[in-house]
Each structure stands twice: as structure tokens, then as C-alpha cells.
PDB file of C-alpha atoms in Angstrom:
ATOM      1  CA  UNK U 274      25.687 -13.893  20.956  1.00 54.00           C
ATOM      2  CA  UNK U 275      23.750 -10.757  20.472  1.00 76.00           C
ATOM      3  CA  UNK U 276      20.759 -12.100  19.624  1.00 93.00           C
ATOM      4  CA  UNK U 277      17.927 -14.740  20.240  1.00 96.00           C
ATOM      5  CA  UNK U 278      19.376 -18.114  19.538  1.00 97.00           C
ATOM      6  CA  UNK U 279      16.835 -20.759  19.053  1.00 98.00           C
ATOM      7  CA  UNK U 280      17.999 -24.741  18.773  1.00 97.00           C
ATOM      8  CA  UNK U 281      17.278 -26.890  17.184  1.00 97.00           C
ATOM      9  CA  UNK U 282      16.599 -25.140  13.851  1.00 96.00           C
ATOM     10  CA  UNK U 283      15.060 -27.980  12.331  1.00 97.00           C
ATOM     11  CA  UNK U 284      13.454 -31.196  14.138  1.00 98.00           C
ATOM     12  CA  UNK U 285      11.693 -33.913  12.801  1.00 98.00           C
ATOM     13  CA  UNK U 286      10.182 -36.164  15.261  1.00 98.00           C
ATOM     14  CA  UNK U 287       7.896 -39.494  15.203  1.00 97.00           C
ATOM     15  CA  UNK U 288       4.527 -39.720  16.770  1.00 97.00           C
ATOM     16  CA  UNK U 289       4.284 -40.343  20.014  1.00 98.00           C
ATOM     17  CA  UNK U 290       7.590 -39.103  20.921  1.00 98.00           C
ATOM     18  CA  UNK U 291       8.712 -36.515  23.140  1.00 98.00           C
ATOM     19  CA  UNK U 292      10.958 -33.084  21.863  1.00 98.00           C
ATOM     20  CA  UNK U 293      12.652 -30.509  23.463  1.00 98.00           C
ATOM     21  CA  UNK U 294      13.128 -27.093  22.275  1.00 98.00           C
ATOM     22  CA  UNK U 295      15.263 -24.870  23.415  1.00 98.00           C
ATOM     23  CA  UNK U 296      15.885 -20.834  23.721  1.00 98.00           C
ATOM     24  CA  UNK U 297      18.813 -18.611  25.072  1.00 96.00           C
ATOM     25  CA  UNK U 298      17.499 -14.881  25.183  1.00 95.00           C
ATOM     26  CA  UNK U 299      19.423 -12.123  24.913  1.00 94.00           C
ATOM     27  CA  UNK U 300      21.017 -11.505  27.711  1.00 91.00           C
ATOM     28  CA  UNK U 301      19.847  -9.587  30.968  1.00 88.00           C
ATOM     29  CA  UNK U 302      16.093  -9.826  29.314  1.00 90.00           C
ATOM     30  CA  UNK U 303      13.912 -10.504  31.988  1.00 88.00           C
ATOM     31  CA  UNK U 304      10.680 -11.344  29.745  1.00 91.00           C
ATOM     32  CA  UNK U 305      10.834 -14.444  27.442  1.00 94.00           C
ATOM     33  CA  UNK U 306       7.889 -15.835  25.317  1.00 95.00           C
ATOM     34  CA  UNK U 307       7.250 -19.036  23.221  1.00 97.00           C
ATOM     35  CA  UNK U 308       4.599 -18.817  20.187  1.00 95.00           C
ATOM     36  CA  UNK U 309       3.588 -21.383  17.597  1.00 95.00           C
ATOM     37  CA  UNK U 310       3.418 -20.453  13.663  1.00 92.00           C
ATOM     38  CA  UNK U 311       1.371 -22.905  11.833  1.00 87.00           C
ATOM     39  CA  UNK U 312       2.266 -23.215   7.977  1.00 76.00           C
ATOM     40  CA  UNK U 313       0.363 -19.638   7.017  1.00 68.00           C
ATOM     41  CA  UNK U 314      -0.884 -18.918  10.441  1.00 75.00           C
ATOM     42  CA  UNK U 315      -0.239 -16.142  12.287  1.00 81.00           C
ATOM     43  CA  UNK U 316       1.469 -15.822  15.963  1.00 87.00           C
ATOM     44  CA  UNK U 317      -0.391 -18.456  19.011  1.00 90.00           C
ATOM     45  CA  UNK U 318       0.914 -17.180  22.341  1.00 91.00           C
ATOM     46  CA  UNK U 319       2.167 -20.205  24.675  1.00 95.00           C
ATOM     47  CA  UNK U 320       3.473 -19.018  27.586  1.00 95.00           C
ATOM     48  CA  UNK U 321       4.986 -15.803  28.832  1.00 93.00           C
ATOM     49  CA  UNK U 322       8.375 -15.846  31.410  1.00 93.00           C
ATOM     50  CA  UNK U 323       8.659 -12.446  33.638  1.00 89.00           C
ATOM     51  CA  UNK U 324      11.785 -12.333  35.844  1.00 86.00           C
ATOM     52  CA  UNK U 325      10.710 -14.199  38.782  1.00 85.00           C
ATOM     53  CA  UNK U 326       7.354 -14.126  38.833  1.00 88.00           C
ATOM     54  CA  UNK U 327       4.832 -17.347  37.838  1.00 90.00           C
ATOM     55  CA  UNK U 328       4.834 -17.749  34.282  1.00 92.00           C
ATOM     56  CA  UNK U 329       1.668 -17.301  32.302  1.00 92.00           C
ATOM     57  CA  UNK U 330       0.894 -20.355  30.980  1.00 94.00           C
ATOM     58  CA  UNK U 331      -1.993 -19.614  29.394  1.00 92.00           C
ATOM     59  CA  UNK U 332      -1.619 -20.164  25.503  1.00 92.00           C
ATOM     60  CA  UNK U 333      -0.063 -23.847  26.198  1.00 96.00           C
ATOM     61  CA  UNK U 334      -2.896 -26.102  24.185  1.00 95.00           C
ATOM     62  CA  UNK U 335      -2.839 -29.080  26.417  1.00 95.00           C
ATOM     63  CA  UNK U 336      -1.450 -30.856  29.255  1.00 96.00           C
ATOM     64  CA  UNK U 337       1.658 -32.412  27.031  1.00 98.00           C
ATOM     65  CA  UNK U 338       3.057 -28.664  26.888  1.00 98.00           C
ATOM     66  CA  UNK U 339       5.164 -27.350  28.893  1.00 97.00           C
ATOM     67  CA  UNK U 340       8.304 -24.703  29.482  1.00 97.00           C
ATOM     68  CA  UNK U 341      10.890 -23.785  31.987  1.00 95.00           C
ATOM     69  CA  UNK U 342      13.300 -20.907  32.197  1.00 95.00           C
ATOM     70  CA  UNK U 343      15.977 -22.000  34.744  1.00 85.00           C
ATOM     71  CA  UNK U 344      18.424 -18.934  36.405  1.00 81.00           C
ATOM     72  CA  UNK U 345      16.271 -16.843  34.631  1.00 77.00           C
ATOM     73  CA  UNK U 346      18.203 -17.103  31.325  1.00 90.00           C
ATOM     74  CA  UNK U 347      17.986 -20.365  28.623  1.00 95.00           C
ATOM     75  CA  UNK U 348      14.380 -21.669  28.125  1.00 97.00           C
ATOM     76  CA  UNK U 349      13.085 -24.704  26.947  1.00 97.00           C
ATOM     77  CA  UNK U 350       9.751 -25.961  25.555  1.00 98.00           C
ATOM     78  CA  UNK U 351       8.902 -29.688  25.647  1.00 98.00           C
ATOM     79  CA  UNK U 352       6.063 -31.567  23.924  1.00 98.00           C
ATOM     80  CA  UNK U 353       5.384 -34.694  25.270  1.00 98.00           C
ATOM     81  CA  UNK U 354       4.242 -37.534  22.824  1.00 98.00           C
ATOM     82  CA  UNK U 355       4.009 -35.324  20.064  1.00 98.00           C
ATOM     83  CA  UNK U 356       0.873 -35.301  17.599  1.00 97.00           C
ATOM     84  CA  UNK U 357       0.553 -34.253  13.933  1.00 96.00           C
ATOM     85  CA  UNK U 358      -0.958 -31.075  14.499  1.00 95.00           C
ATOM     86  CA  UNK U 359       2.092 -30.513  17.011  1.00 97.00           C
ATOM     87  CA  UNK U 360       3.940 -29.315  13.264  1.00 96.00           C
ATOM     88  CA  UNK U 361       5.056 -25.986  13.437  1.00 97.00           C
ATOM     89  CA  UNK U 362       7.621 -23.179  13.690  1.00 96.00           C
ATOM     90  CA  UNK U 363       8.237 -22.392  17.259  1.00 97.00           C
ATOM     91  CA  UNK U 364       9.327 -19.047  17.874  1.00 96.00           C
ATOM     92  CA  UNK U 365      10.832 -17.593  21.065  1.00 97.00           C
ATOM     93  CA  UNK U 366      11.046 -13.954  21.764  1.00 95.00           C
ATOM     94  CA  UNK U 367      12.658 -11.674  24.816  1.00 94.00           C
ATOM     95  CA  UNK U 368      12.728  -8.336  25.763  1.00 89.00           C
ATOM     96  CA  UNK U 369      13.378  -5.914  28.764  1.00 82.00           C
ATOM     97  CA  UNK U 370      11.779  -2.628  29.328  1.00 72.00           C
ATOM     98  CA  UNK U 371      13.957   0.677  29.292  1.00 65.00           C
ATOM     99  CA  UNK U 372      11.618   3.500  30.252  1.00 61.00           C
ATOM    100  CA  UNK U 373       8.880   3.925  27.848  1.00 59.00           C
ATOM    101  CA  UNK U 374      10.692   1.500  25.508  1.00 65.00           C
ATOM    102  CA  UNK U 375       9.440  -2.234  25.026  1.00 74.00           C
ATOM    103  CA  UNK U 376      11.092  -4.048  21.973  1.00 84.00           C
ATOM    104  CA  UNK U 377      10.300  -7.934  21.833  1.00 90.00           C
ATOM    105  CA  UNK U 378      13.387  -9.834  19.707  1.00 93.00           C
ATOM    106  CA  UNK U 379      12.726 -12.975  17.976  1.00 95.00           C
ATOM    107  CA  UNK U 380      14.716 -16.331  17.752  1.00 97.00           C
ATOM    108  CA  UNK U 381      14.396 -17.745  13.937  1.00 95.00           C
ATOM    109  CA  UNK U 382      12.716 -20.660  15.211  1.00 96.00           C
ATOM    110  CA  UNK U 383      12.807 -23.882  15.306  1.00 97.00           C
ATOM    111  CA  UNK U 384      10.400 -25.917  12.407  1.00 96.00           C
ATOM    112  CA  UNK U 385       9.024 -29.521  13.989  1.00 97.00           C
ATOM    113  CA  UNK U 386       7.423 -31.650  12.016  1.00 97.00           C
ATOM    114  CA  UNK U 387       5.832 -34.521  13.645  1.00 97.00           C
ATOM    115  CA  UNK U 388       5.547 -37.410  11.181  1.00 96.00           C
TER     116      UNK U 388
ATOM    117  CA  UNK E 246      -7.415  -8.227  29.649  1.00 77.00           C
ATOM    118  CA  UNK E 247      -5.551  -6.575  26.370  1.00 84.00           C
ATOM    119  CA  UNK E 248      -6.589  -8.453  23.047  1.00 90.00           C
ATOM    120  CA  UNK E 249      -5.197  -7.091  19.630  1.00 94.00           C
ATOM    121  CA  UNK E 250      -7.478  -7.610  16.939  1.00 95.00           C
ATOM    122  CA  UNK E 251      -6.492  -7.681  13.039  1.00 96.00           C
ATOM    123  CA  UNK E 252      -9.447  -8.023  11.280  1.00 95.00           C
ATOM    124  CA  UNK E 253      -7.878  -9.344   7.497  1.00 95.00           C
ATOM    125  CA  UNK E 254      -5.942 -12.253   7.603  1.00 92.00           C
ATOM    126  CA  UNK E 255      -4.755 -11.806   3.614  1.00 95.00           C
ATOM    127  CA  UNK E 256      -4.566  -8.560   2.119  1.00 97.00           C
ATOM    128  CA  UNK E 257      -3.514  -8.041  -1.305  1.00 97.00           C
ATOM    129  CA  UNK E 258      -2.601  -4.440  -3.148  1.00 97.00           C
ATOM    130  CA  UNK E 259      -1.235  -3.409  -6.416  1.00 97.00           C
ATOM    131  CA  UNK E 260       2.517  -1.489  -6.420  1.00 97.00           C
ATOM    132  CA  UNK E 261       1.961   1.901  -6.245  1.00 97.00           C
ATOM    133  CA  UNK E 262      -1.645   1.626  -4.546  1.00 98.00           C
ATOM    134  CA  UNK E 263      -2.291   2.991  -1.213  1.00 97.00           C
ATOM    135  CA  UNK E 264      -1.999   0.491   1.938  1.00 97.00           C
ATOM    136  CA  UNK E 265      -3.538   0.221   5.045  1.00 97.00           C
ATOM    137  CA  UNK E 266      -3.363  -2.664   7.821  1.00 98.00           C
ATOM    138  CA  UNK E 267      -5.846  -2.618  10.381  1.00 97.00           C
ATOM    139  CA  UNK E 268      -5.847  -3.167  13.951  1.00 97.00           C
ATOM    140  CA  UNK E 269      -7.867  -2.434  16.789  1.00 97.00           C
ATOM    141  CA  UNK E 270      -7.419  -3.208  20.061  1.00 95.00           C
ATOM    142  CA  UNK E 271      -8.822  -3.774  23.932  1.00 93.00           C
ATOM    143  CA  UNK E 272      -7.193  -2.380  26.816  1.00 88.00           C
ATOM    144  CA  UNK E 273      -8.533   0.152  29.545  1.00 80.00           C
ATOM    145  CA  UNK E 274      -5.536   1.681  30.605  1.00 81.00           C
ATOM    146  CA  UNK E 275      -2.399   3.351  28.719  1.00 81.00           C
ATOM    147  CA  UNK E 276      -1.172   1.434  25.854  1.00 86.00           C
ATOM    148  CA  UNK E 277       2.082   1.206  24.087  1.00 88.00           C
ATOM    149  CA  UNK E 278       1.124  -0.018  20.575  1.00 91.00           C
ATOM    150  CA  UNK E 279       3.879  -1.123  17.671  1.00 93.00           C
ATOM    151  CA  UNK E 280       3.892  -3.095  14.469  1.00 96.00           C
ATOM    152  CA  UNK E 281       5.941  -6.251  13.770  1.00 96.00           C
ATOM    153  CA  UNK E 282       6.894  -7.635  10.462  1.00 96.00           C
ATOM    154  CA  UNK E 283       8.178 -11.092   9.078  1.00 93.00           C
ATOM    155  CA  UNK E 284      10.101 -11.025   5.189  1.00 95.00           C
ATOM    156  CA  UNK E 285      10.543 -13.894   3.915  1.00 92.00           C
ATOM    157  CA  UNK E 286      12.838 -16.364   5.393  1.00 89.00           C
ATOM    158  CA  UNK E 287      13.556 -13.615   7.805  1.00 93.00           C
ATOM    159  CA  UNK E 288      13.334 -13.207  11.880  1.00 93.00           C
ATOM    160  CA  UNK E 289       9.949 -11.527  12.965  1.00 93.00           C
ATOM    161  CA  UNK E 290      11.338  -7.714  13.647  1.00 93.00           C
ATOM    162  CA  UNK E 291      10.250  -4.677  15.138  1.00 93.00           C
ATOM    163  CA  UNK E 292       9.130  -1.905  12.135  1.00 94.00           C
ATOM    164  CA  UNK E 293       7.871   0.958  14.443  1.00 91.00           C
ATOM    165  CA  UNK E 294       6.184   1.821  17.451  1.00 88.00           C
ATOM    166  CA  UNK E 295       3.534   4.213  18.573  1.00 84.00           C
ATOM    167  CA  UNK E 296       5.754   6.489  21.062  1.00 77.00           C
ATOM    168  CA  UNK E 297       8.523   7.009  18.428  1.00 78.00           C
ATOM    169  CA  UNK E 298       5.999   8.903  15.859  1.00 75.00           C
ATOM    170  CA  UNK E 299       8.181   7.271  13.446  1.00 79.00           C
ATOM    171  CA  UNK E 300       8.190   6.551   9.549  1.00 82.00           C
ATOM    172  CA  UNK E 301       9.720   3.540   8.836  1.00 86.00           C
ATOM    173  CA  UNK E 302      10.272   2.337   5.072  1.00 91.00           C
ATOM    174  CA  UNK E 303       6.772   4.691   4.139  1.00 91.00           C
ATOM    175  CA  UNK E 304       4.865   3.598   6.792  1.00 95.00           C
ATOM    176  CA  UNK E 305       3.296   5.579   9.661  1.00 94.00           C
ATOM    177  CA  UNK E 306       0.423   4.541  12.243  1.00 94.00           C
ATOM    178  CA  UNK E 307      -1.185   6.673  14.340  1.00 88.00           C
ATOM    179  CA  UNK E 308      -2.860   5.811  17.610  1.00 89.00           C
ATOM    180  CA  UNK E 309      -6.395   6.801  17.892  1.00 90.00           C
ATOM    181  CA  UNK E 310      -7.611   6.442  21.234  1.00 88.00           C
ATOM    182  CA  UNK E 311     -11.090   7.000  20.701  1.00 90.00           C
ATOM    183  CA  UNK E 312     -11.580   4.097  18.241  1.00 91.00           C
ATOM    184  CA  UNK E 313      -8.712   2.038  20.043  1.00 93.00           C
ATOM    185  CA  UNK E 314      -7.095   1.784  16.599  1.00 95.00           C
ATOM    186  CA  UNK E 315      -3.851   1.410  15.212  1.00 95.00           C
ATOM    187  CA  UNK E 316      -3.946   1.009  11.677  1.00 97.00           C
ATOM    188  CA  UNK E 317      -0.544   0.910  10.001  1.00 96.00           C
ATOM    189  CA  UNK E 318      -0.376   2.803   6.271  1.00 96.00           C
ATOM    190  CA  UNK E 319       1.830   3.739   3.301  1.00 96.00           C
ATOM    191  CA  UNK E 320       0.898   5.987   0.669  1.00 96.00           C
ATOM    192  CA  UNK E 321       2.411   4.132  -2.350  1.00 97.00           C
ATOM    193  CA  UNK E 322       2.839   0.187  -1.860  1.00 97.00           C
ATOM    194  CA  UNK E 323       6.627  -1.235  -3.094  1.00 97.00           C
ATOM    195  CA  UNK E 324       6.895  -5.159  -4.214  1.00 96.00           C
ATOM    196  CA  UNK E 325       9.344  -5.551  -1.178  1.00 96.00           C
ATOM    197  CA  UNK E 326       6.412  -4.530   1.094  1.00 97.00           C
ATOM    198  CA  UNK E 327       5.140  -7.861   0.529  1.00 97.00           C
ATOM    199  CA  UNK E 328       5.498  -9.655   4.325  1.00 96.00           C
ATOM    200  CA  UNK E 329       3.361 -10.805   7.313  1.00 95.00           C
ATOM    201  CA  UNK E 330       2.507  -7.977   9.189  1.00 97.00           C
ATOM    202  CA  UNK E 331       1.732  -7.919  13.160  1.00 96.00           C
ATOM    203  CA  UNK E 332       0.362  -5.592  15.514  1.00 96.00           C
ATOM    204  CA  UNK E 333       1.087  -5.759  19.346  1.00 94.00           C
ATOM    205  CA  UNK E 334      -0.111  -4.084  22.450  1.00 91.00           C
ATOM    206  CA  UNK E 335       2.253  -3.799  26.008  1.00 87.00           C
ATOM    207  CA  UNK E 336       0.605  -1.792  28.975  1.00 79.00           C
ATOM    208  CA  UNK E 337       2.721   0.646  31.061  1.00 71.00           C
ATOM    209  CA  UNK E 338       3.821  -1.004  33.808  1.00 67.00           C
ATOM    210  CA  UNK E 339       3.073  -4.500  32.377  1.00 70.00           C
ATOM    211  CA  UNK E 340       5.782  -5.917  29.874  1.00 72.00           C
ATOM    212  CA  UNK E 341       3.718  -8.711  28.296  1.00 80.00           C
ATOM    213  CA  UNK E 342       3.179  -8.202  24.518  1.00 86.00           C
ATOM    214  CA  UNK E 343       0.398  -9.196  23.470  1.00 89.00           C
ATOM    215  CA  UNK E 344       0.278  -9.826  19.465  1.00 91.00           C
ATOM    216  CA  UNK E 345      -2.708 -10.086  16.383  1.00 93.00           C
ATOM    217  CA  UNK E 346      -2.970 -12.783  14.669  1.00 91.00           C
ATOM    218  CA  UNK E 347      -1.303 -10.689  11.632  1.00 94.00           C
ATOM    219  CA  UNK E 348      -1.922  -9.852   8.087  1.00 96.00           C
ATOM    220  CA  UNK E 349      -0.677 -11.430   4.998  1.00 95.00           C
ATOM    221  CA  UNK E 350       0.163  -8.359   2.816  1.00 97.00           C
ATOM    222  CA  UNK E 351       0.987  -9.294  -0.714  1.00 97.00           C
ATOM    223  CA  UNK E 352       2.020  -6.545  -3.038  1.00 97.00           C
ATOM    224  CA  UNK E 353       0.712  -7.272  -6.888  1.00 97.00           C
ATOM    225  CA  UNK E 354       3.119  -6.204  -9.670  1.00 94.00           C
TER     226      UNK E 354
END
């Protein structure tokens, strides 16, 4: 596809349970990113892919986060025994620089809500 | 460490009415600074970015180095304006956007 494909679009999920989310980039992008939208928030960084190198896991809240990016290509996020506050619209994002030009495109995300 | 800073989370203007978005941000080296919007039940795009010089549906920002600001404006605000609005930082030679935490604009009929 030509653009960021996010899946599922929708999730809802139990307590306590675990989730997957997953992301195919656009293709050849060597950056990917995951971010968290909270109903009205703005944009929480999670963690930050760059081709090969280690990924910046910086923005992951706790210790039941966590991503991989296999082949450098499709991504996914899991949450392990999700919480309430865990509800949110996940948004992935990748990009590739051309010169001077550096142009993130978004996924339309995938909504969890943990109930 | 580059941090993006947008200081109003909700900002509200009457059609017609002058806008302005700020954003300031922290970086010691060369930035590359651009604005990001998200419509309504749309995908989080790209509007413009600082290299381009561009005007893009009325709006312009300029960089200011000396007060590390890039405040996006439009001289007369449209209803279909109305969007969440975010500013993001990359570094030459360092991909990583980093984004604001973005600005509710809502444009009053």
C-alpha cells in the first residue's frame, strides 16, 4: 500500500490481558515511531526505530511496554496485562530522510480500550 | 536533547480573526522545524515545514533563531481551520522527530 497501515483499527481488550498492535511503514522507511493519543491529549512519544541501530525506548511508560521492528519493516507494539489508563489511540509514524527533507507519515491508528 | 514546547493546549479564535500557534523550542545545533495537523477523523499530516518557506492553506511560520521560535500564523482564521495543531523539531543529521504536545485550535463562527 502506499501508506502507513496500522491494524487493528479498533481493539477492545479486558483487564489484565495482553494486546498486540501492529504497524507496516511505508516502504524502504528506515525510521518508525509509536505515540499514544489520550482522548484530548496531545502526541506521548514511545519509542523511536532507526534502521539498525538500538531503538530509543525512552517514552515506553512501564515495563509491560514493549515494540519490535523485525527485517526492518512491520512493527508491533505489545502491552502486557493491560490497565485502564492503557485506553488510547496508538499511532505509528515512518519516514526516511531525502537531503534536507524529513516528512514523518502517520498510520490512522489503532483505538484500545481496556475495559 | 531537542524538546518542542507549545505553550497553549486549547486555543480558541473567531472566523476572520488573526491566528497564531506558538512554539518554541530547545536544540543547540541546526534545526529543521515543521508543523503537523490532525482534522477531524483524519490521519495526523504534514502542513508545512521551515526549509520550504511555504504558505500552506494561509498559514506561514517563520523560524526565528534568536528566540528559538516557530510560531505558526494566518491572517484571517476559516471555520475549517479548526484542528489539533503540532509542532516538531528533526536535527540535521539526526532523523528523530521530536513533537509538542499540540494545540487545540477551535475556530468560533
Amino acid at each position: 500500500g502506499a501508506g502507513v497501515s496500522q491494524s487493528p483499527s479498533n481493539k477492545v481488550t479486558e483487564k489484565g490481558k495482553d494486546v498486540e498492535l501492529r504497524c507496516d511503514p511505508i516502504s524502504g522507511h528506515t525510521a518508525l515511531y509509536w505515540y499514544r493519543q489520550s482522548l484530548g491529549q496531545g502526541l506521548e512519544f514511545l519509542i523511536y526505530f532507526q534502521g539498525n541501530s538500538a531503538p530509543d525506548k525512552s517514552g515506553l511508560p512501564s515495563d509491560r511496554f514493549s515494540a519490535e521492528r523485525t527485517g526492518g519493516s512491520v512493527s508491533t507494539l505489545t502491552i502486557q496485562r493491560t490497565q485502564q489508563e492503557d485506553s488510547a489511540v496508538y499511532l505509528c509514524a515512518s519516514s526516511s530522510r531525502t537531503g534536507w527533507n524529513t516528512e514523518a507519515f502517520f498510520g490512522q491508528g489503532t483505538r484500545l480500550t481496556v475495559v | 536533547a531537542q524538546r518542542v514546547t507549545q505553550p497553549e493546549k486549547l486555543l480558541s479564535v473567531f472566523k476572520g480573526a488573526p491566528v497564531e500557534l506558538k512554539c518554541n523550542y530547545s536544540y543547540s545545533g541546526s534545526p529543521e522545524l515543521f508543523w503537523y495537523v490532525q482534522y477531524s477523523r483524519q490521519r495526523l499530516q504534514l502542513l508545512l515545514r521551515h526549509i520550504s518557506r511555504e504558505s500552506i492553506k494561509g498559514f506561514t511560520a517563520d523560524l526565528n533563531k534568536g528566540e528559538t521560535s516557530f510560531h505558526l500564523k494566518k491572517p484571517f482564521a476559516q471555520e475549517e481551520d479548526s484542528a489539533m495543531y503540532y509542532c516538531a523539531l528533526s536535527a540535521f543529521g539526526n532523523e528523530k522527530l521530536t513533537f509538542g504536545t499540540g494545540t487545540r485550535l477551535t475556530i468560533i463562527p
